[in-house]
Amino acid sequence: IGVELKGDEKEFVGKQLLKRVMQKWLPAGDTVLEMIVLHLPSPAKAQKYRVDTLYDGPLDDKTAEAIRSCDTSDGAPLCMYISKMVPTSDKGRFYAFGRVFSGKIATGQKVRIM
């Protein structure tokens, strides 16, 4: 299969050897990323028909239109899905990880989470 083991890897046996061979032969991260790129629609296409599931407000207001068009202009309303929040050492502050649907966000920017 064309996998070349180096150094200490040649001494692996059993499950450890199988795991290393599979990591080199078919790297999961690269494979998953390729599948996402090839099979999922771009945000610009998907948000046009998913805006009604992404946004609970009126579908004809400024925020819905910004989500629908993936508007990242300076005046666009910020709409972001937060998938994970990690507390910092400062009380009441968090690091937030998420996906921006419209608008722009910058490091250190203060936002209100609803």
mmCIF file of N, CA and C in Angstrom:
data_model
loop_
_atom_site.group_PDB
_atom_site.id
_atom_site.type_symbol
_atom_site.label_atom_id
_atom_site.label_comp_id
_atom_site.label_asym_id
_atom_site.label_seq_id
_atom_site.Cartn_x
_atom_site.Cartn_y
_atom_site.Cartn_z
ATOM 1 N N ILE A 1 0.823 -1.220 0.000
ATOM 2 C CA ILE A 1 0.000 0.000 0.000
ATOM 3 C C ILE A 1 0.853 1.265 0.000
ATOM 4 N N GLY A 2 2.160 1.116 0.020
ATOM 5 C CA GLY A 2 3.044 2.260 -0.123
ATOM 6 C C GLY A 2 3.315 3.045 1.150
ATOM 7 N N VAL A 3 3.106 2.428 2.315
ATOM 8 C CA VAL A 3 3.358 3.111 3.589
ATOM 9 C C VAL A 3 4.781 2.796 4.031
ATOM 10 N N GLU A 4 5.530 3.841 4.362
ATOM 11 C CA GLU A 4 6.905 3.659 4.808
ATOM 12 C C GLU A 4 7.009 4.022 6.282
ATOM 13 N N LEU A 5 7.425 3.045 7.088
ATOM 14 C CA LEU A 5 7.596 3.270 8.525
ATOM 15 C C LEU A 5 9.022 3.702 8.806
ATOM 16 N N LYS A 6 9.183 4.589 9.786
ATOM 17 C CA LYS A 6 10.503 5.131 10.103
ATOM 18 C C LYS A 6 10.846 4.866 11.567
ATOM 19 N N GLY A 7 12.107 4.716 11.845
ATOM 20 C CA GLY A 7 12.625 4.622 13.207
ATOM 21 C C GLY A 7 11.898 3.635 14.099
ATOM 22 N N ASP A 8 11.396 4.148 15.222
ATOM 23 C CA ASP A 8 10.710 3.321 16.229
ATOM 24 C C ASP A 8 9.423 2.697 15.704
ATOM 25 N N GLU A 9 8.848 3.266 14.650
ATOM 26 C CA GLU A 9 7.589 2.736 14.108
ATOM 27 C C GLU A 9 7.746 1.307 13.606
ATOM 28 N N LYS A 10 8.937 0.937 13.199
ATOM 29 C CA LYS A 10 9.188 -0.414 12.677
ATOM 30 C C LYS A 10 9.070 -1.477 13.765
ATOM 31 N N GLU A 11 9.138 -1.051 15.022
ATOM 32 C CA GLU A 11 9.056 -2.000 16.131
ATOM 33 C C GLU A 11 7.635 -2.172 16.657
ATOM 34 N N PHE A 12 6.693 -1.384 16.152
ATOM 35 C CA PHE A 12 5.296 -1.501 16.586
ATOM 36 C C PHE A 12 4.739 -2.851 16.172
ATOM 37 N N VAL A 13 3.817 -3.381 17.003
ATOM 38 C CA VAL A 13 3.139 -4.643 16.681
ATOM 39 C C VAL A 13 1.646 -4.494 16.979
ATOM 40 N N GLY A 14 0.886 -5.362 16.371
ATOM 41 C CA GLY A 14 -0.545 -5.436 16.672
ATOM 42 C C GLY A 14 -1.311 -4.157 16.388
ATOM 43 N N LYS A 15 -2.126 -3.769 17.363
ATOM 44 C CA LYS A 15 -3.017 -2.620 17.222
ATOM 45 C C LYS A 15 -2.237 -1.322 16.982
ATOM 46 N N GLN A 16 -1.119 -1.163 17.674
ATOM 47 C CA GLN A 16 -0.312 0.044 17.533
ATOM 48 C C GLN A 16 0.234 0.161 16.101
ATOM 49 N N LEU A 17 0.676 -0.958 15.521
ATOM 50 C CA LEU A 17 1.169 -0.982 14.144
ATOM 51 C C LEU A 17 0.046 -0.672 13.161
ATOM 52 N N LEU A 18 -1.092 -1.312 13.350
ATOM 53 C CA LEU A 18 -2.241 -1.073 12.478
ATOM 54 C C LEU A 18 -2.667 0.401 12.509
ATOM 55 N N LYS A 19 -2.692 0.967 13.706
ATOM 56 C CA LYS A 19 -3.077 2.370 13.854
ATOM 57 C C LYS A 19 -2.123 3.282 13.091
ATOM 58 N N ARG A 20 -0.806 3.049 13.224
ATOM 59 C CA ARG A 20 0.179 3.904 12.554
ATOM 60 C C ARG A 20 0.091 3.753 11.033
ATOM 61 N N VAL A 21 -0.083 2.541 10.546
ATOM 62 C CA VAL A 21 -0.201 2.301 9.106
ATOM 63 C C VAL A 21 -1.427 3.025 8.562
ATOM 64 N N MET A 22 -2.550 2.928 9.267
ATOM 65 C CA MET A 22 -3.774 3.594 8.807
ATOM 66 C C MET A 22 -3.624 5.111 8.855
ATOM 67 N N GLN A 23 -2.926 5.660 9.870
ATOM 68 C CA GLN A 23 -2.706 7.103 9.949
ATOM 69 C C GLN A 23 -1.894 7.603 8.755
ATOM 70 N N LYS A 24 -0.933 6.830 8.336
ATOM 71 C CA LYS A 24 -0.087 7.244 7.210
ATOM 72 C C LYS A 24 -0.761 6.979 5.867
ATOM 73 N N TRP A 25 -1.506 5.913 5.776
ATOM 74 C CA TRP A 25 -2.120 5.528 4.510
ATOM 75 C C TRP A 25 -3.350 6.372 4.204
ATOM 76 N N LEU A 26 -4.162 6.617 5.222
ATOM 77 C CA LEU A 26 -5.417 7.350 5.033
ATOM 78 C C LEU A 26 -5.601 8.324 6.194
ATOM 79 N N PRO A 27 -4.929 9.488 6.162
ATOM 80 C CA PRO A 27 -5.035 10.446 7.262
ATOM 81 C C PRO A 27 -6.478 10.948 7.414
ATOM 82 N N ALA A 28 -7.055 10.761 8.582
ATOM 83 C CA ALA A 28 -8.468 11.084 8.805
ATOM 84 C C ALA A 28 -8.763 12.566 8.602
ATOM 85 N N GLY A 29 -7.910 13.448 9.127
ATOM 86 C CA GLY A 29 -8.168 14.881 9.002
ATOM 87 C C GLY A 29 -8.250 15.328 7.561
ATOM 88 N N ASP A 30 -7.281 14.907 6.754
ATOM 89 C CA ASP A 30 -7.272 15.276 5.337
ATOM 90 C C ASP A 30 -8.472 14.677 4.605
ATOM 91 N N THR A 31 -8.806 13.446 4.940
ATOM 92 C CA THR A 31 -9.919 12.761 4.292
ATOM 93 C C THR A 31 -11.245 13.423 4.618
ATOM 94 N N VAL A 32 -11.471 13.744 5.880
ATOM 95 C CA VAL A 32 -12.722 14.399 6.278
ATOM 96 C C VAL A 32 -12.841 15.772 5.626
ATOM 97 N N LEU A 33 -11.753 16.536 5.615
ATOM 98 C CA LEU A 33 -11.775 17.850 4.985
ATOM 99 C C LEU A 33 -12.092 17.737 3.500
ATOM 100 N N GLU A 34 -11.497 16.791 2.823
ATOM 101 C CA GLU A 34 -11.783 16.603 1.401
ATOM 102 C C GLU A 34 -13.241 16.248 1.166
ATOM 103 N N MET A 35 -13.807 15.389 2.007
ATOM 104 C CA MET A 35 -15.224 15.018 1.867
ATOM 105 C C MET A 35 -16.134 16.225 2.089
ATOM 106 N N ILE A 36 -15.787 17.070 3.052
ATOM 107 C CA ILE A 36 -16.573 18.277 3.314
ATOM 108 C C ILE A 36 -16.543 19.186 2.095
ATOM 109 N N VAL A 37 -15.353 19.409 1.548
ATOM 110 C CA VAL A 37 -15.210 20.296 0.395
ATOM 111 C C VAL A 37 -15.959 19.755 -0.815
ATOM 112 N N LEU A 38 -15.867 18.461 -1.043
ATOM 113 C CA LEU A 38 -16.478 17.868 -2.230
ATOM 114 C C LEU A 38 -17.986 17.696 -2.130
ATOM 115 N N HIS A 39 -18.519 17.445 -0.921
ATOM 116 C CA HIS A 39 -19.912 17.035 -0.822
ATOM 117 C C HIS A 39 -20.859 18.012 -0.130
ATOM 118 N N LEU A 40 -20.337 19.009 0.564
ATOM 119 C CA LEU A 40 -21.213 19.975 1.217
ATOM 120 C C LEU A 40 -21.262 21.259 0.399
ATOM 121 N N PRO A 41 -22.432 21.903 0.353
ATOM 122 C CA PRO A 41 -22.523 23.150 -0.408
ATOM 123 C C PRO A 41 -21.760 24.274 0.286
ATOM 124 N N SER A 42 -21.354 25.261 -0.491
ATOM 125 C CA SER A 42 -20.667 26.415 0.080
ATOM 126 C C SER A 42 -21.641 27.192 0.952
ATOM 127 N N PRO A 43 -21.154 27.950 1.928
ATOM 128 C CA PRO A 43 -22.050 28.759 2.761
ATOM 129 C C PRO A 43 -22.921 29.704 1.929
ATOM 130 N N ALA A 44 -22.356 30.288 0.883
ATOM 131 C CA ALA A 44 -23.123 31.214 0.045
ATOM 132 C C ALA A 44 -24.339 30.537 -0.590
ATOM 133 N N LYS A 45 -24.193 29.286 -0.990
ATOM 134 C CA LYS A 45 -25.327 28.545 -1.575
ATOM 135 C C LYS A 45 -26.269 28.042 -0.491
ATOM 136 N N ALA A 46 -25.709 27.450 0.566
ATOM 137 C CA ALA A 46 -26.527 26.794 1.589
ATOM 138 C C ALA A 46 -27.372 27.781 2.388
ATOM 139 N N GLN A 47 -26.811 28.947 2.713
ATOM 140 C CA GLN A 47 -27.540 29.893 3.551
ATOM 141 C C GLN A 47 -28.757 30.461 2.846
ATOM 142 N N LYS A 48 -28.776 30.456 1.533
ATOM 143 C CA LYS A 48 -29.947 30.955 0.794
ATOM 144 C C LYS A 48 -31.190 30.126 1.104
ATOM 145 N N TYR A 49 -31.032 28.824 1.201
ATOM 146 C CA TYR A 49 -32.209 27.983 1.465
ATOM 147 C C TYR A 49 -32.283 27.491 2.914
ATOM 148 N N ARG A 50 -31.283 27.790 3.744
ATOM 149 C CA ARG A 50 -31.318 27.367 5.143
ATOM 150 C C ARG A 50 -31.605 28.506 6.121
ATOM 151 N N VAL A 51 -31.789 29.701 5.602
ATOM 152 C CA VAL A 51 -31.960 30.854 6.495
ATOM 153 C C VAL A 51 -33.146 30.658 7.446
ATOM 154 N N ASP A 52 -34.205 30.003 7.003
ATOM 155 C CA ASP A 52 -35.373 29.808 7.872
ATOM 156 C C ASP A 52 -35.084 28.865 9.036
ATOM 157 N N THR A 53 -34.093 27.987 8.916
ATOM 158 C CA THR A 53 -33.725 27.127 10.039
ATOM 159 C C THR A 53 -32.603 27.740 10.880
ATOM 160 N N LEU A 54 -31.849 28.664 10.305
ATOM 161 C CA LEU A 54 -30.747 29.314 11.020
ATOM 162 C C LEU A 54 -31.201 30.496 11.854
ATOM 163 N N TYR A 55 -32.310 31.119 11.469
ATOM 164 C CA TYR A 55 -32.721 32.381 12.077
ATOM 165 C C TYR A 55 -34.185 32.307 12.482
ATOM 166 N N ASP A 56 -34.470 32.677 13.747
ATOM 167 C CA ASP A 56 -35.835 32.601 14.262
ATOM 168 C C ASP A 56 -36.641 33.881 14.053
ATOM 169 N N GLY A 57 -35.975 34.954 13.671
ATOM 170 C CA GLY A 57 -36.664 36.231 13.499
ATOM 171 C C GLY A 57 -37.421 36.289 12.188
ATOM 172 N N PRO A 58 -37.988 37.469 11.885
ATOM 173 C CA PRO A 58 -38.718 37.643 10.620
ATOM 174 C C PRO A 58 -37.788 37.412 9.427
ATOM 175 N N LEU A 59 -38.245 36.666 8.437
ATOM 176 C CA LEU A 59 -37.407 36.301 7.306
ATOM 177 C C LEU A 59 -37.247 37.419 6.273
ATOM 178 N N ASP A 60 -37.869 38.571 6.544
ATOM 179 C CA ASP A 60 -37.719 39.691 5.621
ATOM 180 C C ASP A 60 -36.993 40.876 6.253
ATOM 181 N N ASP A 61 -36.392 40.694 7.435
ATOM 182 C CA ASP A 61 -35.682 41.804 8.079
ATOM 183 C C ASP A 61 -34.210 41.840 7.642
ATOM 184 N N LYS A 62 -33.487 42.845 8.129
ATOM 185 C CA LYS A 62 -32.107 43.081 7.729
ATOM 186 C C LYS A 62 -31.187 41.905 8.075
ATOM 187 N N THR A 63 -31.385 41.314 9.242
ATOM 188 C CA THR A 63 -30.525 40.203 9.659
ATOM 189 C C THR A 63 -30.742 38.977 8.778
ATOM 190 N N ALA A 64 -31.984 38.643 8.488
ATOM 191 C CA ALA A 64 -32.276 37.489 7.629
ATOM 192 C C ALA A 64 -31.694 37.689 6.235
ATOM 193 N N GLU A 65 -31.825 38.886 5.699
ATOM 194 C CA GLU A 65 -31.266 39.173 4.378
ATOM 195 C C GLU A 65 -29.738 39.069 4.395
ATOM 196 N N ALA A 66 -29.103 39.533 5.487
ATOM 197 C CA ALA A 66 -27.645 39.449 5.601
ATOM 198 C C ALA A 66 -27.192 37.998 5.680
ATOM 199 N N ILE A 67 -27.916 37.169 6.411
ATOM 200 C CA ILE A 67 -27.588 35.739 6.498
ATOM 201 C C ILE A 67 -27.758 35.096 5.130
ATOM 202 N N ARG A 68 -28.865 35.390 4.472
ATOM 203 C CA ARG A 68 -29.178 34.803 3.168
ATOM 204 C C ARG A 68 -28.077 35.097 2.143
ATOM 205 N N SER A 69 -27.501 36.285 2.200
ATOM 206 C CA SER A 69 -26.504 36.683 1.199
ATOM 207 C C SER A 69 -25.060 36.588 1.703
ATOM 208 N N CYS A 70 -24.843 36.051 2.899
ATOM 209 C CA CYS A 70 -23.504 35.961 3.507
ATOM 210 C C CYS A 70 -22.828 37.325 3.505
ATOM 211 N N ASP A 71 -23.558 38.338 3.917
ATOM 212 C CA ASP A 71 -23.077 39.716 3.874
ATOM 213 C C ASP A 71 -22.010 39.955 4.940
ATOM 214 N N THR A 72 -20.812 40.331 4.494
ATOM 215 C CA THR A 72 -19.724 40.630 5.422
ATOM 216 C C THR A 72 -19.291 42.092 5.317
ATOM 217 N N SER A 73 -20.158 42.917 4.790
ATOM 218 C CA SER A 73 -19.816 44.337 4.672
ATOM 219 C C SER A 73 -19.774 44.983 6.056
ATOM 220 N N ASP A 74 -19.227 46.194 6.126
ATOM 221 C CA ASP A 74 -19.060 46.872 7.414
ATOM 222 C C ASP A 74 -20.386 47.124 8.126
ATOM 223 N N GLY A 75 -21.455 47.345 7.398
ATOM 224 C CA GLY A 75 -22.744 47.643 8.028
ATOM 225 C C GLY A 75 -23.613 46.437 8.302
ATOM 226 N N ALA A 76 -23.154 45.268 7.931
ATOM 227 C CA ALA A 76 -23.978 44.060 8.086
ATOM 228 C C ALA A 76 -24.093 43.679 9.561
ATOM 229 N N PRO A 77 -25.278 43.226 9.981
ATOM 230 C CA PRO A 77 -25.440 42.784 11.370
ATOM 231 C C PRO A 77 -24.661 41.494 11.617
ATOM 232 N N LEU A 78 -24.049 41.426 12.793
ATOM 233 C CA LEU A 78 -23.305 40.221 13.154
ATOM 234 C C LEU A 78 -24.283 39.144 13.589
ATOM 235 N N CYS A 79 -24.205 38.010 12.938
ATOM 236 C CA CYS A 79 -25.006 36.848 13.323
ATOM 237 C C CYS A 79 -24.061 35.649 13.320
ATOM 238 N N MET A 80 -23.929 35.029 14.479
ATOM 239 C CA MET A 80 -22.936 33.980 14.654
ATOM 240 C C MET A 80 -23.519 32.861 15.504
ATOM 241 N N TYR A 81 -23.222 31.627 15.128
ATOM 242 C CA TYR A 81 -23.608 30.474 15.929
ATOM 243 C C TYR A 81 -22.419 30.107 16.812
ATOM 244 N N ILE A 82 -22.610 30.127 18.112
ATOM 245 C CA ILE A 82 -21.561 29.767 19.061
ATOM 246 C C ILE A 82 -21.683 28.278 19.363
ATOM 247 N N SER A 83 -20.621 27.528 19.050
ATOM 248 C CA SER A 83 -20.658 26.082 19.281
ATOM 249 C C SER A 83 -19.977 25.669 20.582
ATOM 250 N N LYS A 84 -19.093 26.521 21.099
ATOM 251 C CA LYS A 84 -18.407 26.184 22.345
ATOM 252 C C LYS A 84 -17.962 27.463 23.034
ATOM 253 N N MET A 85 -18.146 27.507 24.348
ATOM 254 C CA MET A 85 -17.674 28.627 25.153
ATOM 255 C C MET A 85 -16.768 28.089 26.246
ATOM 256 N N VAL A 86 -15.599 28.700 26.356
ATOM 257 C CA VAL A 86 -14.616 28.277 27.353
ATOM 258 C C VAL A 86 -14.386 29.447 28.301
ATOM 259 N N PRO A 87 -14.609 29.266 29.608
ATOM 260 C CA PRO A 87 -14.401 30.372 30.543
ATOM 261 C C PRO A 87 -12.922 30.764 30.637
ATOM 262 N N THR A 88 -12.682 32.062 30.800
ATOM 263 C CA THR A 88 -11.320 32.560 30.994
ATOM 264 C C THR A 88 -11.089 32.773 32.482
ATOM 265 N N SER A 89 -9.901 33.222 32.816
ATOM 266 C CA SER A 89 -9.602 33.489 34.223
ATOM 267 C C SER A 89 -10.314 34.750 34.718
ATOM 268 N N ASP A 90 -10.728 35.638 33.796
ATOM 269 C CA ASP A 90 -11.515 36.822 34.158
ATOM 270 C C ASP A 90 -12.958 36.411 34.391
ATOM 271 N N LYS A 91 -13.510 36.768 35.533
ATOM 272 C CA LYS A 91 -14.872 36.383 35.857
ATOM 273 C C LYS A 91 -15.846 36.981 34.840
ATOM 274 N N GLY A 92 -16.722 36.156 34.324
ATOM 275 C CA GLY A 92 -17.743 36.611 33.392
ATOM 276 C C GLY A 92 -17.278 36.726 31.947
ATOM 277 N N ARG A 93 -16.063 36.316 31.636
ATOM 278 C CA ARG A 93 -15.546 36.376 30.264
ATOM 279 C C ARG A 93 -15.308 34.965 29.736
ATOM 280 N N PHE A 94 -15.508 34.826 28.418
ATOM 281 C CA PHE A 94 -15.376 33.524 27.782
ATOM 282 C C PHE A 94 -14.657 33.654 26.448
ATOM 283 N N TYR A 95 -14.001 32.573 26.040
ATOM 284 C CA TYR A 95 -13.568 32.420 24.661
ATOM 285 C C TYR A 95 -14.704 31.691 23.963
ATOM 286 N N ALA A 96 -15.141 32.233 22.832
ATOM 287 C CA ALA A 96 -16.247 31.621 22.105
ATOM 288 C C ALA A 96 -15.756 31.116 20.753
ATOM 289 N N PHE A 97 -16.170 29.917 20.413
ATOM 290 C CA PHE A 97 -15.852 29.324 19.121
ATOM 291 C C PHE A 97 -17.163 29.157 18.369
ATOM 292 N N GLY A 98 -17.175 29.579 17.119
ATOM 293 C CA GLY A 98 -18.416 29.463 16.369
ATOM 294 C C GLY A 98 -18.239 29.773 14.906
ATOM 295 N N ARG A 99 -19.371 29.887 14.215
ATOM 296 C CA ARG A 99 -19.413 30.147 12.779
ATOM 297 C C ARG A 99 -20.170 31.433 12.533
ATOM 298 N N VAL A 100 -19.574 32.318 11.754
ATOM 299 C CA VAL A 100 -20.195 33.599 11.429
ATOM 300 C C VAL A 100 -21.075 33.421 10.192
ATOM 301 N N PHE A 101 -22.345 33.816 10.303
ATOM 302 C CA PHE A 101 -23.270 33.756 9.174
ATOM 303 C C PHE A 101 -23.361 35.084 8.439
ATOM 304 N N SER A 102 -23.176 36.187 9.153
ATOM 305 C CA SER A 102 -23.149 37.506 8.517
ATOM 306 C C SER A 102 -22.408 38.472 9.430
ATOM 307 N N GLY A 103 -21.943 39.572 8.834
ATOM 308 C CA GLY A 103 -21.209 40.566 9.593
ATOM 309 C C GLY A 103 -19.755 40.175 9.760
ATOM 310 N N LYS A 104 -19.060 40.910 10.614
ATOM 311 C CA LYS A 104 -17.641 40.660 10.877
ATOM 312 C C LYS A 104 -17.411 40.629 12.378
ATOM 313 N N ILE A 105 -16.447 39.843 12.789
ATOM 314 C CA ILE A 105 -16.059 39.803 14.187
ATOM 315 C C ILE A 105 -14.538 39.817 14.253
ATOM 316 N N ALA A 106 -14.003 40.428 15.290
ATOM 317 C CA ALA A 106 -12.553 40.535 15.433
ATOM 318 C C ALA A 106 -12.142 40.091 16.834
ATOM 319 N N THR A 107 -10.901 39.704 16.957
ATOM 320 C CA THR A 107 -10.358 39.316 18.251
ATOM 321 C C THR A 107 -10.498 40.471 19.229
ATOM 322 N N GLY A 108 -11.004 40.174 20.404
ATOM 323 C CA GLY A 108 -11.165 41.198 21.430
ATOM 324 C C GLY A 108 -12.460 41.997 21.344
ATOM 325 N N GLN A 109 -13.214 41.789 20.292
ATOM 326 C CA GLN A 109 -14.484 42.505 20.123
ATOM 327 C C GLN A 109 -15.469 42.040 21.203
ATOM 328 N N LYS A 110 -16.187 42.985 21.791
ATOM 329 C CA LYS A 110 -17.191 42.648 22.787
ATOM 330 C C LYS A 110 -18.527 42.478 22.087
ATOM 331 N N VAL A 111 -19.169 41.368 22.355
ATOM 332 C CA VAL A 111 -20.478 41.087 21.779
ATOM 333 C C VAL A 111 -21.418 40.604 22.865
ATOM 334 N N ARG A 112 -22.680 40.742 22.611
ATOM 335 C CA ARG A 112 -23.709 40.284 23.551
ATOM 336 C C ARG A 112 -24.269 38.967 23.026
ATOM 337 N N ILE A 113 -24.275 37.976 23.874
ATOM 338 C CA ILE A 113 -24.795 36.667 23.487
ATOM 339 C C ILE A 113 -26.193 36.524 24.057
ATOM 340 N N MET A 114 -27.096 36.154 23.195
ATOM 341 C CA MET A 114 -28.503 36.040 23.595
ATOM 342 C C MET A 114 -28.903 34.589 23.699
#
